[in-house]
PDB file of C-alpha atoms in Angstrom:
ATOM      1  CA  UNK N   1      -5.979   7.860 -15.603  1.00 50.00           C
ATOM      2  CA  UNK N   2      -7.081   9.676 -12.142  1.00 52.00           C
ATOM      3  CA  UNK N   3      -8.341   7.308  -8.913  1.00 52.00           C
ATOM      4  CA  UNK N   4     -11.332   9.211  -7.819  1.00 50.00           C
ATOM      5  CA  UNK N   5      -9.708   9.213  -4.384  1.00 49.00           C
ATOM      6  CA  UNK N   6     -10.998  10.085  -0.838  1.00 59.00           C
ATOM      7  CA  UNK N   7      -8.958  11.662   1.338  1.00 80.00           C
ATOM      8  CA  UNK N   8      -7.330   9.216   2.825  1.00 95.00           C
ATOM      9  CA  UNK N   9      -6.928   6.612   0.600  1.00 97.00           C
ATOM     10  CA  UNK N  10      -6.604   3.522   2.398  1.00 98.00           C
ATOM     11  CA  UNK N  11      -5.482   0.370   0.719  1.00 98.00           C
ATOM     12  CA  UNK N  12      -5.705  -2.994   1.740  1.00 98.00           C
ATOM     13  CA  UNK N  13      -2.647  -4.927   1.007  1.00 98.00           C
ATOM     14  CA  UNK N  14      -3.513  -8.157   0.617  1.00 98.00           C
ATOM     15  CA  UNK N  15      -0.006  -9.224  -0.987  1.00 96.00           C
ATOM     16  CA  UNK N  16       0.627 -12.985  -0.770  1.00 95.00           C
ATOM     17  CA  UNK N  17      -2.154 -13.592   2.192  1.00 96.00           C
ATOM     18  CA  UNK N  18      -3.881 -15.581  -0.111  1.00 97.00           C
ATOM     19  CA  UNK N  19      -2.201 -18.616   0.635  1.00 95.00           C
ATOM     20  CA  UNK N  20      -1.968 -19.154  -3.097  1.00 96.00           C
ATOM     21  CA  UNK N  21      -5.858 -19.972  -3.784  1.00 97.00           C
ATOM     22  CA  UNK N  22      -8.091 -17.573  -5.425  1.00 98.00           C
ATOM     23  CA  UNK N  23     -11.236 -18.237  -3.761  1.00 98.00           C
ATOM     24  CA  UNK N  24      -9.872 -17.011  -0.668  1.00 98.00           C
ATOM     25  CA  UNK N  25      -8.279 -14.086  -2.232  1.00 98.00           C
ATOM     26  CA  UNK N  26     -11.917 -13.442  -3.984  1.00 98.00           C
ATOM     27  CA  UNK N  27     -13.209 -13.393  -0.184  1.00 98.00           C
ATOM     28  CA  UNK N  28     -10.635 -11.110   1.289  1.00 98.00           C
ATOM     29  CA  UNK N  29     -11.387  -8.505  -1.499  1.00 98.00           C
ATOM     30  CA  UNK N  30     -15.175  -8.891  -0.415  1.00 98.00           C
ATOM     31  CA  UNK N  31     -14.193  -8.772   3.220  1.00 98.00           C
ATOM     32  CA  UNK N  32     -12.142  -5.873   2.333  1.00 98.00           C
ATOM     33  CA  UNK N  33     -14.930  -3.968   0.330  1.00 98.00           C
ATOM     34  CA  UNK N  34     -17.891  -4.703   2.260  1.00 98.00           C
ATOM     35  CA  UNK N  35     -16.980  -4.802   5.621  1.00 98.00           C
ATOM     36  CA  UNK N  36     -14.024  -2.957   6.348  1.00 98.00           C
ATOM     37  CA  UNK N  37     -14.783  -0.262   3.094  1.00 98.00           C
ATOM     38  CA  UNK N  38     -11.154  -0.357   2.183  1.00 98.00           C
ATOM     39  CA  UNK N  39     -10.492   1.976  -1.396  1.00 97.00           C
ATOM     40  CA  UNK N  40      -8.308  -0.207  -3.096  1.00 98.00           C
ATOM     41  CA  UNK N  41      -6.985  -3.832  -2.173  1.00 98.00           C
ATOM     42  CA  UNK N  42      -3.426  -4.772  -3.632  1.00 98.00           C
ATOM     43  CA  UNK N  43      -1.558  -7.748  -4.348  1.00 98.00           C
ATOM     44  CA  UNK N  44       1.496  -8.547  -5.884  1.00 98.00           C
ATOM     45  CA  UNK N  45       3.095 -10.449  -8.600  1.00 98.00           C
ATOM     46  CA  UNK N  46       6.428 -12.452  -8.986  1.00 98.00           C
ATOM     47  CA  UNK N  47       7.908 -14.233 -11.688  1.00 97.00           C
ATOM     48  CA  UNK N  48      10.527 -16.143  -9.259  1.00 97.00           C
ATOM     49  CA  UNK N  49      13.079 -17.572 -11.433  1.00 96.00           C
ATOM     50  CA  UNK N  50      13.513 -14.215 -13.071  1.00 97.00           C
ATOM     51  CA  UNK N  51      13.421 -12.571  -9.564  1.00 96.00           C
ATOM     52  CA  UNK N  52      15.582 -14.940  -7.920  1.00 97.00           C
ATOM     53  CA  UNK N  53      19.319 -16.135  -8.350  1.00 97.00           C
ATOM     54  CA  UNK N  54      19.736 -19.757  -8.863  1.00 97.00           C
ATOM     55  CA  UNK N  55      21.004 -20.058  -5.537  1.00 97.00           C
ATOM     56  CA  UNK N  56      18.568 -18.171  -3.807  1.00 97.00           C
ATOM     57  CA  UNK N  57      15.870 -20.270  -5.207  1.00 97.00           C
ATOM     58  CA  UNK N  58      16.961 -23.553  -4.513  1.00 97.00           C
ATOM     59  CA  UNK N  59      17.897 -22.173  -0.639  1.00 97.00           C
ATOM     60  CA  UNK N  60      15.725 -23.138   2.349  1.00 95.00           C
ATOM     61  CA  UNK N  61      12.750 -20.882   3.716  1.00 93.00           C
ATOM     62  CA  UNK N  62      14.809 -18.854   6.012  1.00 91.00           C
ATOM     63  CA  UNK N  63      11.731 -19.918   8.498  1.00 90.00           C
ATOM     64  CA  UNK N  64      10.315 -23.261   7.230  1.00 90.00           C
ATOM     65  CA  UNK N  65       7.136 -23.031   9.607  1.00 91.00           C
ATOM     66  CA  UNK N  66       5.768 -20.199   7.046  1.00 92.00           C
ATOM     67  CA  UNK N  67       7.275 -22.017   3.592  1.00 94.00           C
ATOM     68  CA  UNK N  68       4.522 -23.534   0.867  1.00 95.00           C
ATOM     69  CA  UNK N  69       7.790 -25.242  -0.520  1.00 94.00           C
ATOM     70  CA  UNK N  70      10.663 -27.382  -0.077  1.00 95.00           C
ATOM     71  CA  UNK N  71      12.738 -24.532  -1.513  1.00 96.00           C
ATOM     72  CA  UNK N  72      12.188 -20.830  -1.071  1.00 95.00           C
ATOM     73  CA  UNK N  73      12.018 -20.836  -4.622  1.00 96.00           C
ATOM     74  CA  UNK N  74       9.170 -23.456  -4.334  1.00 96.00           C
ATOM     75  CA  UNK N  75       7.269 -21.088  -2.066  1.00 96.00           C
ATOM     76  CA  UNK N  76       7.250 -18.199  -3.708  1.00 96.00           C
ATOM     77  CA  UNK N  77       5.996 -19.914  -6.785  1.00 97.00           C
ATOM     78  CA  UNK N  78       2.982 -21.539  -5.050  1.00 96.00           C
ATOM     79  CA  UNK N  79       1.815 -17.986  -3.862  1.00 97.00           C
ATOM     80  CA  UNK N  80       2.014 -17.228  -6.894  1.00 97.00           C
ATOM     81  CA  UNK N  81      -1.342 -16.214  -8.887  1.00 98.00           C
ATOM     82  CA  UNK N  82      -1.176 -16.219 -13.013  1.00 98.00           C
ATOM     83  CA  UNK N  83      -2.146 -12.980 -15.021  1.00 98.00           C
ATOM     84  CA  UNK N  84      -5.572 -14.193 -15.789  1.00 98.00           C
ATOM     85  CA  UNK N  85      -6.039 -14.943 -12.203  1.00 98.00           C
ATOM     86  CA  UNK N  86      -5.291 -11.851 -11.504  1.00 98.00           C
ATOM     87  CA  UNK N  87      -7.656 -10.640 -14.088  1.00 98.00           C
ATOM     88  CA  UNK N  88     -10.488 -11.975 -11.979  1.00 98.00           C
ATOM     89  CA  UNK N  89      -9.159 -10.249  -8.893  1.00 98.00           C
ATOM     90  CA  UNK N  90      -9.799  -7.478 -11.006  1.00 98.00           C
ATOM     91  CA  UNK N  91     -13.226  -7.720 -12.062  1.00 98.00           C
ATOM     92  CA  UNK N  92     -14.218  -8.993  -8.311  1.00 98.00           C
ATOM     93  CA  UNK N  93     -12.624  -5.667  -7.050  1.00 98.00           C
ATOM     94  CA  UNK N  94     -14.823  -3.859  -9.837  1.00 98.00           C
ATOM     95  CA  UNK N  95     -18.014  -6.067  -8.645  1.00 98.00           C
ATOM     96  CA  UNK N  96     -17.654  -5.544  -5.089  1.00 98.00           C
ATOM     97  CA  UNK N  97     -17.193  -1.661  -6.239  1.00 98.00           C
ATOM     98  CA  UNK N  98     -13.357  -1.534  -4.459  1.00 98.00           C
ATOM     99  CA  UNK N  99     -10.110  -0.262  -6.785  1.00 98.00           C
ATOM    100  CA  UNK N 100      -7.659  -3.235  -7.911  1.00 98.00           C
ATOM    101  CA  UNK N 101      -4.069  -2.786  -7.785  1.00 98.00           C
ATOM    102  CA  UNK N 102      -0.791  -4.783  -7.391  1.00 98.00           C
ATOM    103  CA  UNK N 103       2.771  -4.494  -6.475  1.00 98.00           C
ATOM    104  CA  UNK N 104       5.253  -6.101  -9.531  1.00 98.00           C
ATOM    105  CA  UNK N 105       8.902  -7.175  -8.831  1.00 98.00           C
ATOM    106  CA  UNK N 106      10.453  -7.411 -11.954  1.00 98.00           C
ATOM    107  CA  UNK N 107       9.667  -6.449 -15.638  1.00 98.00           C
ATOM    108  CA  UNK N 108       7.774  -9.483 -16.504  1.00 98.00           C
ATOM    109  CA  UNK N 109       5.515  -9.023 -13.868  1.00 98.00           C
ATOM    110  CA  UNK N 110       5.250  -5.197 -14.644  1.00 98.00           C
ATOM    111  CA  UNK N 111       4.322  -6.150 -18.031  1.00 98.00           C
ATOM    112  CA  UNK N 112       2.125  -8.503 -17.440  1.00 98.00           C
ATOM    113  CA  UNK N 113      -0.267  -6.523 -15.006  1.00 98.00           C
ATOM    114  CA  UNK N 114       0.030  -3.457 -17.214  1.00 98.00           C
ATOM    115  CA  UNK N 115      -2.122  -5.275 -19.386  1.00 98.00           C
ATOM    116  CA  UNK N 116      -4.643  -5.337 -17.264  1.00 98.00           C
ATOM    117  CA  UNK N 117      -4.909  -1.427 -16.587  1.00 97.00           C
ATOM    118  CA  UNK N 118      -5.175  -0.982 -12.894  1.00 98.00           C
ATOM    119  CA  UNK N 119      -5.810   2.591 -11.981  1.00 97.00           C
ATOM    120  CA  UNK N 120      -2.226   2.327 -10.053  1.00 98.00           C
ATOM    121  CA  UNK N 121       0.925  -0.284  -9.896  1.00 98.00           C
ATOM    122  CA  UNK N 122       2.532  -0.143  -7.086  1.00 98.00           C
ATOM    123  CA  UNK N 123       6.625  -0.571  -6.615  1.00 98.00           C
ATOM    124  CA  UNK N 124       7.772  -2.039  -3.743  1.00 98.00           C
ATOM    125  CA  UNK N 125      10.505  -0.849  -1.428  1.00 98.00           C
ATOM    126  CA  UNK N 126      12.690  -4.092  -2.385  1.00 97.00           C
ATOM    127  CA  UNK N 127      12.407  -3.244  -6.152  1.00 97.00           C
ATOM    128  CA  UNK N 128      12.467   0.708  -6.183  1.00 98.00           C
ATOM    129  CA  UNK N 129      16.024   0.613  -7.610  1.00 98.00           C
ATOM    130  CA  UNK N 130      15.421  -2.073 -10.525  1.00 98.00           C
ATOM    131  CA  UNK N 131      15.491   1.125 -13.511  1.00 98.00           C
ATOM    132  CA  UNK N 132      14.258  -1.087 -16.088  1.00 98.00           C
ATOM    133  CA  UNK N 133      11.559  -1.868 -14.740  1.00 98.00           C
ATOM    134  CA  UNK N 134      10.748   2.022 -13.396  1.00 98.00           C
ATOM    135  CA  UNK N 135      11.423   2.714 -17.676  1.00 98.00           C
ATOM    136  CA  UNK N 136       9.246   0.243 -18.806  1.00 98.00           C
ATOM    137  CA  UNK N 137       6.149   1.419 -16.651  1.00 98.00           C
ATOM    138  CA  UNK N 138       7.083   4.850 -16.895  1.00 98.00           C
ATOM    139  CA  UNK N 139       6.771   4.896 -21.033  1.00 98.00           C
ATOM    140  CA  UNK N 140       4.191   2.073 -21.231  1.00 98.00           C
ATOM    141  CA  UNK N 141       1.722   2.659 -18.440  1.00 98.00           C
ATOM    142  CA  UNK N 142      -0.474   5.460 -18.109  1.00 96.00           C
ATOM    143  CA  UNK N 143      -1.926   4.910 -14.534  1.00 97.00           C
ATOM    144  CA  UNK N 144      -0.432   6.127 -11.245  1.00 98.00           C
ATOM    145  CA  UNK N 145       2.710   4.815 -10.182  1.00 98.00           C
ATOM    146  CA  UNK N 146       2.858   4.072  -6.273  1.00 98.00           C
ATOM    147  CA  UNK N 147       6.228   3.397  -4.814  1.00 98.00           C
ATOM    148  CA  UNK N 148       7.773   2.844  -1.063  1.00 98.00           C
ATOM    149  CA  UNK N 149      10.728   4.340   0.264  1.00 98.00           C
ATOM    150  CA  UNK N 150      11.549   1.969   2.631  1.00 98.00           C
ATOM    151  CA  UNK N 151      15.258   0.323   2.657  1.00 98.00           C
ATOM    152  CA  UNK N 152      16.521   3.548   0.523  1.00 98.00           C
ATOM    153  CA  UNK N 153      19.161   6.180   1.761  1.00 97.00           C
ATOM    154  CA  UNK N 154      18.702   9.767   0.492  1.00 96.00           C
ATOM    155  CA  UNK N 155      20.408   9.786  -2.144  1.00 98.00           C
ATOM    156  CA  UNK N 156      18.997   6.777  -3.608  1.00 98.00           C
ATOM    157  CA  UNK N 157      15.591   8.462  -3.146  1.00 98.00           C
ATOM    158  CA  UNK N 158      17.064  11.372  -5.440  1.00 98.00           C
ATOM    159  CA  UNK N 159      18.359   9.061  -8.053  1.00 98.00           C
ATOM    160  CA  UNK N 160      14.481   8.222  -8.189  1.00 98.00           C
ATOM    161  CA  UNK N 161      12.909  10.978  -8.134  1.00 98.00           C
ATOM    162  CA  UNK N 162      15.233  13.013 -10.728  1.00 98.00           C
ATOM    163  CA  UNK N 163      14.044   9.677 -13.114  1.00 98.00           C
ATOM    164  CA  UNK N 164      10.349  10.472 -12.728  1.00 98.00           C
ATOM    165  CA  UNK N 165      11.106  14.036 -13.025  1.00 98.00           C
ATOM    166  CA  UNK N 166      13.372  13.283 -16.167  1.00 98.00           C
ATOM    167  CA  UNK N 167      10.363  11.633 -17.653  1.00 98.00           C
ATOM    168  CA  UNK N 168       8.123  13.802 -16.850  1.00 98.00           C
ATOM    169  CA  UNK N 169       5.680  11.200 -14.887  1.00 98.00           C
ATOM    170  CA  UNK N 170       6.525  12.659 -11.400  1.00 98.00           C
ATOM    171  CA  UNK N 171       3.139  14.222 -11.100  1.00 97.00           C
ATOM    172  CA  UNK N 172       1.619  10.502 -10.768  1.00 96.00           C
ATOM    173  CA  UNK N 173       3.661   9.518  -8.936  1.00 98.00           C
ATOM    174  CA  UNK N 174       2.946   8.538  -4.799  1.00 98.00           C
ATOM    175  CA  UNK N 175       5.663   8.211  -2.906  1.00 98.00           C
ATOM    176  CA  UNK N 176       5.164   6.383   0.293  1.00 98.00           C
ATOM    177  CA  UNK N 177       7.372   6.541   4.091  1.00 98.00           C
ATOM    178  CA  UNK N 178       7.999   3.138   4.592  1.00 98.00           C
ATOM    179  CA  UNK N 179      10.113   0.814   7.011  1.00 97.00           C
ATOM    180  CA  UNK N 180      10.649  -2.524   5.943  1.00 95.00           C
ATOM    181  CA  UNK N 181      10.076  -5.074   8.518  1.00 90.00           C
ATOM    182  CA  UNK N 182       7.407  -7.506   9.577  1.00 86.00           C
ATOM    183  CA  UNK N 183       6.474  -6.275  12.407  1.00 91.00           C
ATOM    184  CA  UNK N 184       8.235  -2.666  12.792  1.00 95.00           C
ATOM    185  CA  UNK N 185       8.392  -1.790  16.684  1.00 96.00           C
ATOM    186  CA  UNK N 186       7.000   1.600  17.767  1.00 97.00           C
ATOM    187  CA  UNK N 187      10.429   3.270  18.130  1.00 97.00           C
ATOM    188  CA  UNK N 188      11.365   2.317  14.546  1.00 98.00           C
ATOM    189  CA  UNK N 189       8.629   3.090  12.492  1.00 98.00           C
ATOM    190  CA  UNK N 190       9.810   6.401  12.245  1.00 98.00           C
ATOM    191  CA  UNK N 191       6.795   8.553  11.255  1.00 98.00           C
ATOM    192  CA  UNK N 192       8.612  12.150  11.062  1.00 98.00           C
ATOM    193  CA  UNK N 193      10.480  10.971   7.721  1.00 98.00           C
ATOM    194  CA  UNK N 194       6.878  11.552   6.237  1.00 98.00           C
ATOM    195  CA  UNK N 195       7.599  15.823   7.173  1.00 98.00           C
ATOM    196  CA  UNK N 196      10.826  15.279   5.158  1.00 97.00           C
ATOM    197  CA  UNK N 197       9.339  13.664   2.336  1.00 98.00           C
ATOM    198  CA  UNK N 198       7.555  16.490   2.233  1.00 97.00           C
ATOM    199  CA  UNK N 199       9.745  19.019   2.649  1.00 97.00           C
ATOM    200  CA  UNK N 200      12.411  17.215  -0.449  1.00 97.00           C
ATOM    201  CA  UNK N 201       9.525  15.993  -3.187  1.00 98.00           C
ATOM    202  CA  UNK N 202       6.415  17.098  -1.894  1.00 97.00           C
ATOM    203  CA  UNK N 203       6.209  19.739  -4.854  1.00 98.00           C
ATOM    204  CA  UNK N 204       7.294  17.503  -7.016  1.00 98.00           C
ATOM    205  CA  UNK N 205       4.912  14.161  -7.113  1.00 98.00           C
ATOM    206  CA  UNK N 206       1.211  14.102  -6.740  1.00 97.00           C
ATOM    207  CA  UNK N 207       0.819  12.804  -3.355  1.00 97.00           C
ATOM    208  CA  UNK N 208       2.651  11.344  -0.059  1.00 98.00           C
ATOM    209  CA  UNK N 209       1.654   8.228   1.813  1.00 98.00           C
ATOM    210  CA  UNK N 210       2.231   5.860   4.166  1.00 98.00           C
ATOM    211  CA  UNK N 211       3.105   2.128   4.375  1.00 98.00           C
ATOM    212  CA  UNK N 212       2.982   0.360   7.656  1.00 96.00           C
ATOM    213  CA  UNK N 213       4.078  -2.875   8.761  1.00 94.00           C
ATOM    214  CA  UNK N 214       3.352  -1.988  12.796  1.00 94.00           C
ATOM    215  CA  UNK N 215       1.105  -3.284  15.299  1.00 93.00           C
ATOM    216  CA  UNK N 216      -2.347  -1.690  16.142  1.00 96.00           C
ATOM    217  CA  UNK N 217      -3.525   1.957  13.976  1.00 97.00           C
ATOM    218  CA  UNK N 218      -2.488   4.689  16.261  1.00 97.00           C
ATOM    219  CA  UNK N 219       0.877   5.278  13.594  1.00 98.00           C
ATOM    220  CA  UNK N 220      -1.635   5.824  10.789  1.00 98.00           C
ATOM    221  CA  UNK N 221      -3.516   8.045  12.114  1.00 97.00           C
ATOM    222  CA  UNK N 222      -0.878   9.831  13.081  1.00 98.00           C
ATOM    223  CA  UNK N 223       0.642   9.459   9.841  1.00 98.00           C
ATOM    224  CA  UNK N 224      -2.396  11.580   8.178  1.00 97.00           C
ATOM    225  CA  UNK N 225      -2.074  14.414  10.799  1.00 96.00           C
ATOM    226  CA  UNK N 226       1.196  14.531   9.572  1.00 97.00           C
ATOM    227  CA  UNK N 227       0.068  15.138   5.686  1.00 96.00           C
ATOM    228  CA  UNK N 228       0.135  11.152   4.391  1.00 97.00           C
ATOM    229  CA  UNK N 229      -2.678  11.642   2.180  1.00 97.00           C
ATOM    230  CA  UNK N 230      -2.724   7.392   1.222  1.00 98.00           C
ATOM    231  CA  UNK N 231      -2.562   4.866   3.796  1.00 98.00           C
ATOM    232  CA  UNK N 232      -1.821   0.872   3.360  1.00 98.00           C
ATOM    233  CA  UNK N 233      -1.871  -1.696   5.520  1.00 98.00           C
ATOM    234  CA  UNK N 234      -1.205  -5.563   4.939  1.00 97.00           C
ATOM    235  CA  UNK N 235      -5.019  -6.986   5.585  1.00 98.00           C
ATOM    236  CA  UNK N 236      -5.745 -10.742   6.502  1.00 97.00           C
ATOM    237  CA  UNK N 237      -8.604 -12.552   7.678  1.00 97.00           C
ATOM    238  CA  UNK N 238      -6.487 -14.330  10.120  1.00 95.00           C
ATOM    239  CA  UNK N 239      -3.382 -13.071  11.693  1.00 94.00           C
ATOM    240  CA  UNK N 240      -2.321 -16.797  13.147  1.00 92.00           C
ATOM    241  CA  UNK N 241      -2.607 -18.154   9.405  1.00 93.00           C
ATOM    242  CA  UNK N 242       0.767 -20.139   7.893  1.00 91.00           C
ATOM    243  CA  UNK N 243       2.796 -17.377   5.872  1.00 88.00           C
ATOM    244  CA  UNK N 244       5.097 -14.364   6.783  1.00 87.00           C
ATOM    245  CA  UNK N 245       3.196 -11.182   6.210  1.00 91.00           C
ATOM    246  CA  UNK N 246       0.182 -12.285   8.427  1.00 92.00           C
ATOM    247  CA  UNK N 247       1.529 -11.308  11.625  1.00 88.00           C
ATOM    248  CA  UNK N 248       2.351  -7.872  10.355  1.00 90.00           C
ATOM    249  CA  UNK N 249      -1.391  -7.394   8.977  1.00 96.00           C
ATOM    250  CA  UNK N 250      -4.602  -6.595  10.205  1.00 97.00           C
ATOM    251  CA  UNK N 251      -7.703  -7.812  10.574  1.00 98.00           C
ATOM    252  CA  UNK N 252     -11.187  -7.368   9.522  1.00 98.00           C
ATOM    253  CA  UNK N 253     -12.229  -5.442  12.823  1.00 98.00           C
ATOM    254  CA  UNK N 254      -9.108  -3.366  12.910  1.00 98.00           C
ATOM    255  CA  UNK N 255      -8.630  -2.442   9.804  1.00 98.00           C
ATOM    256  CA  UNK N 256     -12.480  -1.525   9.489  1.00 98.00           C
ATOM    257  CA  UNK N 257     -11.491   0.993  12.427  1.00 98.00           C
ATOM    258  CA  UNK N 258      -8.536   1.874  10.810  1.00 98.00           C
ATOM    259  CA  UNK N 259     -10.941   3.092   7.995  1.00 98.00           C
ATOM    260  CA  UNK N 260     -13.265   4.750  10.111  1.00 97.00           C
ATOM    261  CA  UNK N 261     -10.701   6.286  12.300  1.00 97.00           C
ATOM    262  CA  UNK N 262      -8.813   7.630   9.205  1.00 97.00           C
ATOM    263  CA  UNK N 263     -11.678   9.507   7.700  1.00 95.00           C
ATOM    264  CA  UNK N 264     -12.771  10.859  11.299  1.00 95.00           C
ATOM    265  CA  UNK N 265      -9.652  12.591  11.649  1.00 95.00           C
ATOM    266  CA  UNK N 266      -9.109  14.184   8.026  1.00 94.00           C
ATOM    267  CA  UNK N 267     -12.852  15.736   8.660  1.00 92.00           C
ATOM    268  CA  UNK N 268     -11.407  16.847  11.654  1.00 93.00           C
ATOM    269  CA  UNK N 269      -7.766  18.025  10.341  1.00 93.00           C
ATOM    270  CA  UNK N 270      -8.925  22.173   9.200  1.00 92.00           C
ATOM    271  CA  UNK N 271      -8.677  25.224  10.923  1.00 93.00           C
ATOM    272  CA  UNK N 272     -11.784  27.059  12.588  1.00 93.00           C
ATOM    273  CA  UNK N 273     -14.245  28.719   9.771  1.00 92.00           C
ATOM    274  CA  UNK N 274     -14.942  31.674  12.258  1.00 95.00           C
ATOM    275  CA  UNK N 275     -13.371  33.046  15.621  1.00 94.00           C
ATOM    276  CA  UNK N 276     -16.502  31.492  16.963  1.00 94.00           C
ATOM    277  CA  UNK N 277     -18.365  28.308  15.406  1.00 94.00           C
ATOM    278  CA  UNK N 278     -21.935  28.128  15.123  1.00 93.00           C
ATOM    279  CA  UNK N 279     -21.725  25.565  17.429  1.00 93.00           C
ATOM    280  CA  UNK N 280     -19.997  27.572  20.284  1.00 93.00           C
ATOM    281  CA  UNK N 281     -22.249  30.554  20.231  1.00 93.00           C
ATOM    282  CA  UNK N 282     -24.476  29.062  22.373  1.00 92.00           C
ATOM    283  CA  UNK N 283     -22.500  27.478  25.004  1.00 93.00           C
ATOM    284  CA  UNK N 284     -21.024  30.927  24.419  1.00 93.00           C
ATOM    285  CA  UNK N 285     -23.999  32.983  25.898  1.00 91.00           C
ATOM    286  CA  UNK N 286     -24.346  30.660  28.553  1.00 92.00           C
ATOM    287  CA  UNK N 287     -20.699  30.008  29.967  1.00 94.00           C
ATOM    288  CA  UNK N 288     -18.843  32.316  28.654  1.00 92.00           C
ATOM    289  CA  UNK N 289     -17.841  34.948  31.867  1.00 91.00           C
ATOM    290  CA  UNK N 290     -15.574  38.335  32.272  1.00 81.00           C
TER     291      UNK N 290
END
């Protein structure tokens, strides 16, 4: 299965913004279609007790201004959205004429959403290392698999790579420069790892992006002069909303300039088609002296 894909790709990552009620997720997609003319808009999918230890579940939100829950467990399952919920994300995406997609955290999840054929499934930074999962989607799923680098030493990202390789999926797969905090300062975000990314796999999987977590857009466009080829940002309607990903996310304005910006500066990103553009030959005749 091929996206038809611009170049840049930018995806909206919605994730758990939600709030845990579909209407508003429904509205963010249109939000994200209409107005800011996102590609794709993502979200993601938990099954908590299988995710979570027994202990981690029952702990406290480890900031209990953002928590839906009394537990952390509890919160996580109240973001959560069921399959068929997810289903109508899906066909609002399709209506609103904007790609579908979703991060999955463990194999249930991955199996569930696989049903539902998104063009990609995306694999999170935290989850990049979890091989049954990679096995399952990688013998069971025939769309693009997306997947962030972030939290993962070299040779980690090897171990990775040689198993797409090894089953000969590495050709859809995008591999994405990532740094995993919420938000990443300037100084961390650390936008020359996308060169070596390059350098180590770019042969070797279809395509190289980039996942922020940052203030502002200036990183991503500077992330597709550098050869990121997919962009995604987290994407709220309102960054002072109750939950942990909104303050690392951007809004409708921005990320509609984010979109605008991003396709500006691929047009721009070739070399001259002659010594001297059309364009120049007449400022040519009339400056040019000596």
């Amino acid at each position: 299965m091929e996206i038809k894909k611009k170049n840049p790709y930018v995806i909206a990552e919605v994730g758990c913004n939600h709030k845990g009620d579909l209407n508003l997720a429904k509205e963010i997609i249109k939000v994200a279609a209409q107005y800011c003319k996102a590609d794709a808009v993502k979200f993601q999918k938990r099954t908590p007790k299988e995710l979570l230890t027994e202990k981690e579940f029952n702990a406290p939100h480890p900031n209990p201004r953002n928590s839906y829950g009394k537990t952390y467990g509890e919160h996580r399952e109240f973001l959560e959205l069921t399959t068929d919920q997810h289903k109508e994300l899906r066909d609002t995406c399709k209506e609103w004429g904007v790609e579908y997609s979703t991060s999955v955290w463990e194999l249930t999840s991955a199996k569930e959403i696989t049903t539902l054929n998104p063009s990609f499934i995306k694999i999170p930074s935290a989850c990049n290392l979890h091989f049954d999962m990679l096995d399952f989607l990688a013998e069971n799923y025939a769309g693009e698999i997306h997947l962030s680098f972030g939290m993962t030493n070299e040779k980690e990202a090897e171990r990775i790579m040689n198993f797409f390789i090894n089953k000969n999926r590495n050709k859809d797969l995008v591999i994405y420069s990532c740094v995993s905090g919420y938000p990443v300062p300037f100084e961390d975000i650390s936008l020359l790892d996308i060169k070596r990314l390059k350098k180590s796999f770019g042969n070797d999987v279809k395509a190289i992006g980039f996942s922020g977590h940052h203030l502002g857009i200036a990183p991503d466009i500077a992330a597709i002069t550098l050869g990121a080829e997919y962009i995604e940002r987290h994407f709220t309607l309102d960054r002072t909303w109750k939950g942990t990903d909104h303050a690392a996310s951007l809004e409708p304005n921005d990320f509609r300039k984010l979109v605008e910006d991003s396709r500006d500066v691929s047009k721009a990103l070739t070399y001259k088609k002659e010594e001297i553009l059309e364009i120049e030959k007449v400022q040519r005749k009339k400056l040019k002296r000596g």
